[in-house]
Every structure is written in structure tokens, then in C-alpha cells.
Coordinates of N, CA and C and ligand atoms in Angstrom, one line a residue:
X948 N 0.9 -1.2 0.0 CA 0.0 0.0 0.0 C 0.9 1.3 0.0
X949 N 0.6 2.2 -0.8 CA 1.3 3.4 -0.8 C 1.3 4.1 0.6
X950 N 2.4 4.8 0.9 CA 2.4 5.3 2.3 C 1.2 6.3 2.5
X951 N 0.9 7.1 1.5 CA -0.2 8.0 1.7 C -1.5 7.3 2.0
X952 N -1.8 6.2 1.3 CA -3.0 5.5 1.5 C -3.1 4.8 2.9
X953 N -1.9 4.3 3.3 CA -1.8 3.7 4.7 C -2.0 4.8 5.8
X954 N -1.5 6.0 5.5 CA -1.6 7.1 6.5 C -3.1 7.5 6.6
X955 N -3.8 7.6 5.4 CA -5.2 8.0 5.4 C -6.0 6.9 6.1
X956 N -5.7 5.7 6.0 CA -6.4 4.6 6.7 C -6.3 4.7 8.2
X957 N -5.0 5.0 8.6 CA -4.8 5.1 10.1 C -5.5 6.4 10.6
X958 N -5.4 7.5 9.9 CA -6.0 8.8 10.3 C -7.5 8.7 10.3
X959 N -8.0 8.0 9.4 CA -9.5 7.8 9.3 C -10.0 7.0 10.5
X960 N -9.3 6.0 10.8 CA -9.7 5.1 12.0 C -9.7 6.0 13.2
X961 N -8.8 6.9 13.3 CA -8.7 7.8 14.5 C -9.9 8.7 14.7
X962 N -10.6 9.0 13.6 CA -11.8 9.9 13.7 C -12.8 9.3 14.8
X963 N -12.9 8.0 14.9 CA -13.8 7.4 15.8 C -13.3 7.5 17.3
X964 N -12.0 7.8 17.5 CA -11.5 7.9 18.8 C -11.5 9.3 19.3
X965 N -11.8 10.3 18.5 CA -11.8 11.7 18.9 C -12.7 11.9 20.1
X966 N -12.2 12.7 21.1 CA -13.0 13.1 22.3 C -13.5 14.5 22.1
X967 N -14.7 14.7 21.6 CA -15.1 16.1 21.2 C -16.5 16.4 21.7
X968 N -16.7 16.4 23.0 CA -18.0 16.7 23.6 C -18.4 18.2 23.4
X969 N -17.5 19.1 23.0 CA -17.8 20.5 22.9 C -18.0 20.9 21.4
X970 N -17.0 20.6 20.5 CA -17.2 21.0 19.1 C -17.9 19.9 18.3
X971 N -17.8 18.7 18.7 CA -18.4 17.5 17.9 C -17.7 17.5 16.5
X972 N -16.5 18.0 16.5 CA -15.7 18.1 15.2 C -14.6 17.1 15.3
X973 N -14.6 16.0 14.6 CA -13.6 14.9 14.8 C -12.5 15.1 13.8
X974 N -11.3 15.0 14.3 CA -10.1 15.1 13.4 C -9.2 13.9 13.7
X975 N -8.6 13.4 12.6 CA -7.7 12.2 12.7 C -6.4 12.6 12.0
X976 N -5.3 12.0 12.6 CA -3.9 12.3 12.0 C -3.1 11.0 12.1
X977 N -2.1 11.0 11.2 CA -1.1 9.9 11.3 C 0.3 10.4 11.0
X978 N 1.2 10.1 11.8 CA 2.6 10.6 11.6 C 3.6 9.4 11.5
X979 N 4.5 9.5 10.6 CA 5.5 8.5 10.3 C 6.7 8.8 11.1
X980 N 7.1 8.0 12.1 CA 8.4 8.2 12.8 C 9.6 7.8 12.0
X981 N 10.8 8.3 12.4 CA 12.0 8.0 11.7 C 12.2 6.5 11.6
X982 N 11.7 5.7 12.6 CA 11.8 4.3 12.6 C 11.0 3.6 11.5
X983 N 10.0 4.4 10.9 CA 9.1 3.8 9.9 C 7.7 3.5 10.5
X984 N 7.6 3.5 11.9 CA 6.3 3.2 12.5 C 5.4 4.4 12.3
X985 N 4.1 4.1 12.2 CA 3.1 5.1 12.1 C 2.3 5.2 13.4
X986 N 2.1 6.5 13.8 CA 1.4 6.8 15.0 C 0.1 7.6 14.7
X987 N -1.0 7.1 15.2 CA -2.3 7.8 14.9 C -2.5 8.7 16.1
X988 N -3.4 9.7 15.7 CA -3.8 10.7 16.8 C -5.2 11.2 16.5
X989 N -5.9 11.6 17.5 CA -7.2 12.2 17.4 C -7.2 13.5 18.3
X990 N -8.2 14.4 18.0 CA -8.3 15.5 18.9 C -9.0 15.1 20.2
X991 N -8.5 15.8 21.3 CA -9.0 15.5 22.7 C -9.3 16.8 23.3
X992 N -10.6 17.0 23.5 CA -11.0 18.3 24.0 C -11.1 18.3 25.5
X993 N -11.3 19.5 26.1 CA -11.4 19.7 27.5 C -12.4 20.8 27.8
X994 N -13.0 20.7 29.0 CA -13.9 21.7 29.5 C -13.2 23.1 29.5
X995 N -11.9 23.1 29.8 CA -11.1 24.3 29.7 C -10.6 24.3 28.3
X996 N -11.3 25.0 27.4 CA -11.1 24.8 25.9 C -9.6 24.8 25.5
X997 N -8.8 25.7 26.1 CA -7.5 25.9 25.7 C -6.6 24.7 26.0
X998 N -7.1 23.7 26.8 CA -6.3 22.5 27.1 C -6.5 21.5 26.0
X999 N -7.4 21.7 25.0 CA -7.6 20.8 24.0 C -6.3 20.5 23.2
X1000 N -6.2 19.2 22.9 CA -5.0 18.7 22.1 C -5.5 18.3 20.7
X1001 N -4.9 18.9 19.6 CA -5.4 18.6 18.3 C -4.8 17.2 17.9
X1002 N -5.5 16.6 16.8 CA -5.1 15.3 16.3 C -3.6 15.2 15.9
X1003 N -3.2 16.3 15.3 CA -1.8 16.2 14.8 C -0.8 16.1 16.0
X1004 N -1.0 16.9 17.0 CA -0.1 16.9 18.2 C -0.3 15.6 18.9
X1005 N -1.5 15.0 19.0 CA -1.6 13.7 19.6 C -0.8 12.6 18.9
X1006 N -0.8 12.7 17.6 CA -0.1 11.7 16.8 C 1.4 11.9 17.1
X1007 N 1.9 13.1 17.0 CA 3.3 13.4 17.2 C 3.8 13.0 18.6
X1008 N 3.0 13.4 19.6 CA 3.4 13.2 21.0 C 3.3 11.7 21.3
X1009 N 2.4 11.0 20.7 CA 2.4 9.5 20.9 C 3.7 8.9 20.4
X1010 N 4.2 9.4 19.2 CA 5.4 8.9 18.7 C 6.6 9.2 19.6
X1011 N 6.6 10.5 20.0 CA 7.7 10.9 21.0 C 7.7 10.0 22.2
X1012 N 6.5 9.7 22.7 CA 6.4 8.9 24.0 C 6.8 7.5 23.7
X1013 N 6.8 7.1 22.4 CA 7.2 5.7 22.1 C 8.6 5.6 21.7
X1014 N 9.3 6.8 21.8 CA 10.8 6.7 21.6 C 11.3 7.4 20.3
X1015 N 10.3 7.9 19.4 CA 10.8 8.6 18.2 C 11.3 10.0 18.6
X1016 N 12.3 10.4 17.8 CA 12.8 11.8 18.0 C 12.6 12.7 16.7
X1017 N 12.1 12.0 15.6 CA 12.0 12.7 14.4 C 10.9 12.0 13.5
X1018 N 10.3 12.8 12.7 CA 9.2 12.2 11.8 C 9.5 12.6 10.4
X1019 N 8.9 11.8 9.5 CA 9.2 12.0 8.0 C 8.0 12.4 7.2
X1020 N 6.8 12.2 7.7 CA 5.6 12.6 7.0 C 4.4 12.6 8.0
X1021 N 3.4 13.4 7.6 CA 2.2 13.5 8.4 C 1.0 13.7 7.5
X1022 N -0.1 13.1 7.9 CA -1.4 13.2 7.2 C -2.5 13.6 8.2
X1023 N -3.4 14.5 7.8 CA -4.5 14.9 8.7 C -5.8 14.8 7.9
X1024 N -6.8 14.4 8.5 CA -8.1 14.3 7.9 C -9.3 14.7 8.8
X1025 N -10.4 15.1 8.1 CA -11.6 15.5 8.9 C -12.8 15.5 8.0
X1026 N -13.9 15.8 8.5 CA -15.1 15.8 7.7 C -15.4 17.3 7.2
X1027 N -14.4 17.8 6.6 CA -14.4 19.2 6.1 C -14.8 19.1 4.6
X1028 N -15.2 20.3 4.0 CA -15.6 20.3 2.6 C -14.3 20.2 1.8
X1029 N -13.2 20.9 2.2 CA -11.9 20.8 1.5 C -10.9 20.2 2.4
X1030 N -9.7 20.1 1.9 CA -8.6 19.6 2.8 C -8.5 20.3 4.1
X1031 N -8.4 19.6 5.2 CA -8.4 20.3 6.5 C -7.0 21.0 6.7
X1032 N -7.1 22.1 7.4 CA -5.9 22.9 7.6 C -5.5 22.9 9.1
X1033 N -4.2 22.4 9.4 CA -3.7 22.4 10.7 C -3.7 23.8 11.4
X1034 N -3.9 23.8 12.7 CA -3.9 25.1 13.4 C -2.5 25.6 13.5
X1035 N -2.3 26.8 14.0 CA -1.0 27.4 14.1 C -0.1 26.7 15.1
X1036 N -0.7 26.3 16.2 CA 0.1 25.6 17.3 C 0.6 24.3 16.7
X1037 N -0.2 23.6 16.0 CA 0.3 22.3 15.4 C 1.4 22.6 14.4
X1038 N 1.2 23.6 13.6 CA 2.3 23.9 12.6 C 3.6 24.1 13.3
X1039 N 3.6 24.8 14.4 CA 4.9 25.1 15.2 C 5.4 23.7 15.7
X1040 N 4.5 22.9 16.2 CA 5.0 21.6 16.7 C 5.5 20.7 15.6
X1041 N 4.9 20.7 14.5 CA 5.3 20.0 13.3 C 6.8 20.5 12.9
X1042 N 7.0 21.8 12.9 CA 8.3 22.4 12.5 C 9.4 21.9 13.5
X1043 N 9.0 21.5 14.7 CA 10.0 21.1 15.7 C 10.6 19.7 15.4
X1044 N 9.7 18.8 14.8 CA 10.1 17.4 14.7 C 10.2 16.9 13.3
X1045 N 9.9 17.7 12.2 CA 10.0 17.3 10.8 C 11.0 18.2 10.1
X1046 N 11.6 17.6 9.1 CA 12.5 18.5 8.2 C 11.6 19.5 7.4
X1047 N 12.2 20.6 7.0 CA 11.4 21.6 6.4 C 10.7 21.1 5.1
X1048 N 11.4 20.1 4.4 CA 10.8 19.6 3.2 C 10.0 18.4 3.3
X1049 N 9.7 18.0 4.6 CA 8.9 16.8 4.8 C 7.5 16.9 4.3
X1050 N 6.9 15.9 3.7 CA 5.5 16.0 3.2 C 4.5 16.1 4.3
X1051 N 3.5 17.0 4.1 CA 2.4 17.1 4.9 C 1.1 16.9 4.0
X1052 N 0.3 15.9 4.3 CA -0.8 15.6 3.5 C -2.1 16.1 4.1
X1053 N -2.8 17.0 3.5 CA -4.1 17.6 4.0 C -5.2 17.0 3.2
X1054 N -6.1 16.3 3.9 CA -7.1 15.5 3.3 C -8.5 15.8 3.9
X1055 N -9.5 15.2 3.3 CA -10.8 15.1 4.0 C -11.4 13.7 3.7
X1056 N -12.7 13.5 4.1 CA -13.3 12.2 4.0 C -14.0 12.0 2.6
X1057 N -13.8 13.0 1.7 CA -14.5 13.0 0.4 C -13.5 12.8 -0.7
X1058 N -12.3 12.5 -0.4 CA -11.3 12.3 -1.5 C -10.3 13.5 -1.7
X1059 N -10.5 14.6 -1.0 CA -9.6 15.7 -1.2 C -8.2 15.3 -0.7
X1060 N -7.2 15.7 -1.4 CA -5.8 15.3 -1.0 C -4.9 16.4 -1.6
X1061 N -4.2 17.1 -0.6 CA -3.3 18.2 -1.0 C -2.0 17.8 -0.3
X1062 N -0.9 17.7 -1.1 CA 0.4 17.5 -0.6 C 1.1 18.8 -0.4
X1063 N 1.6 19.1 0.8 CA 2.4 20.4 1.0 C 3.6 20.0 1.8
X1064 N 4.3 21.0 2.3 CA 5.5 20.7 3.1 C 5.5 21.5 4.4
X1065 N 6.3 21.2 5.3 CA 6.4 21.9 6.6 C 6.8 23.4 6.3
X1066 N 7.7 23.6 5.5 CA 8.1 25.0 5.2 C 7.0 25.8 4.6
X1067 N 6.2 25.2 3.8 CA 5.1 25.9 3.1 C 4.0 26.2 4.1
X1068 N 3.7 25.4 5.1 CA 2.6 25.7 6.0 C 3.1 26.6 7.2
X1069 N 4.4 26.7 7.4 CA 4.8 27.6 8.4 C 6.2 28.3 8.0
X1070 N 6.1 29.2 7.1 CA 7.3 29.9 6.7 C 7.9 30.7 7.8
X1071 N 9.2 30.7 7.9 CA 9.8 31.5 9.0 C 9.6 30.9 10.4
X1072 N 9.4 29.6 10.5 CA 9.2 29.0 11.8 C 10.3 29.3 12.8
X1073 N 9.9 29.5 14.0 CA 10.8 29.7 15.1 C 11.4 28.4 15.5
X1074 N 12.7 28.2 15.3 CA 13.3 26.9 15.6 C 14.6 27.0 16.4
X1075 N 15.1 28.2 16.7 CA 16.4 28.3 17.4 C 16.3 29.3 18.5
X1076 N 16.7 28.9 19.7 CA 16.6 29.8 20.9 C 17.9 30.7 20.9
X1077 N 18.9 30.4 20.1 CA 20.1 31.2 20.2 C 20.0 32.5 19.5
Ligands
THU815 N1 -8.5 20.5 15.5 C1 -7.6 19.5 15.2 O1 -7.6 18.5 15.9 N2 -6.8 19.6 14.2 C2 -6.9 20.6 13.3 O2 -6.1 20.6 12.3 C3 -7.9 21.7 13.4 C4 -8.6 21.7 14.7 C5 -9.5 20.2 16.5 C6 -9.3 21.0 17.8 C7 -10.8 21.0 18.3 O3 -11.0 19.8 19.1 C8 -11.6 21.0 17.1 O4 -10.8 20.5 16.1 C9 -12.2 22.3 16.7 O5 -11.2 23.3 16.7

């Protein structure tokens, strides 16, 4: 199976795991660790809305917790009309753990598929404390 199709399958399965009692908006993501393993993620909301974790960050953080330190590709999906767009916080987290030219796949559940890159979704990312 092509990597993109496998990522879409994992991310789509994550839609059912989303914890969304406030927005009822389910998001699924899948991130490929440097080891080649794929990590799924869903959005997890909170009564204190700012504590919500997006699907992209859940996938990345699950990989980090499993021992990954770097990722090579990420796919996100949702029940949107067009390809879903990651939020600004997720773009910054993606920039931390992916190369600038790593592929980011923005999809929906109706067949939309846009391939972009980390650099394209967050130009001028803050990456260096020095
Ligand atoms: N959300 C994601 O999980 N990823 C995105 O790319 C956009 C937004 C979630 C956060 C919240 O649970 C809900 O979607 C509405 O913002």
C-alpha cells in the first residue's frame, strides 16, 4: 500500500477515537516516525477549551512517547468540505520534529488530497533559541 493510503487509513480510523463533547468536530492524523512506525492521533477536548489537544499533536506526541525523535511525513483528515488545515500551534509543533521539506498531506473524507511541506505551511518557523 502506498504510504499516503496507509496514512489515510490510520488517520480515518482515529476519527472514531476523537473526544469532542464541545465541538463535535472529529479530526484524525497519522505521523510516520523515523523508525518507519506510524502513529495515529485524534483531537482530545477539555472543558477548559485551551487545554484541547489537536489530532496532529496527539499523533506526534504519541510517537515521541514511544521513543521517536524525528518524523518524516504527516497526514491529517476530517469531515471538512476541502482539505483540513492544521492550526498554528500544530504547525509550530510539526516544525520542531520534521524536516522543512517533509511532506504534509491535508485531506478530507470525500477524497480531497493536498500534498504540501512543513516550510510551506509555516514559513519563517521559530526553531532556534540562540
Ligand atoms: N482540530 C484538530 O484536531 N486539528 C486541526 O487541524 C484543526 C482543529 C480540533 C481542535 C478541536 O478539538 C476541534 O478541532 C475544533 O477546533
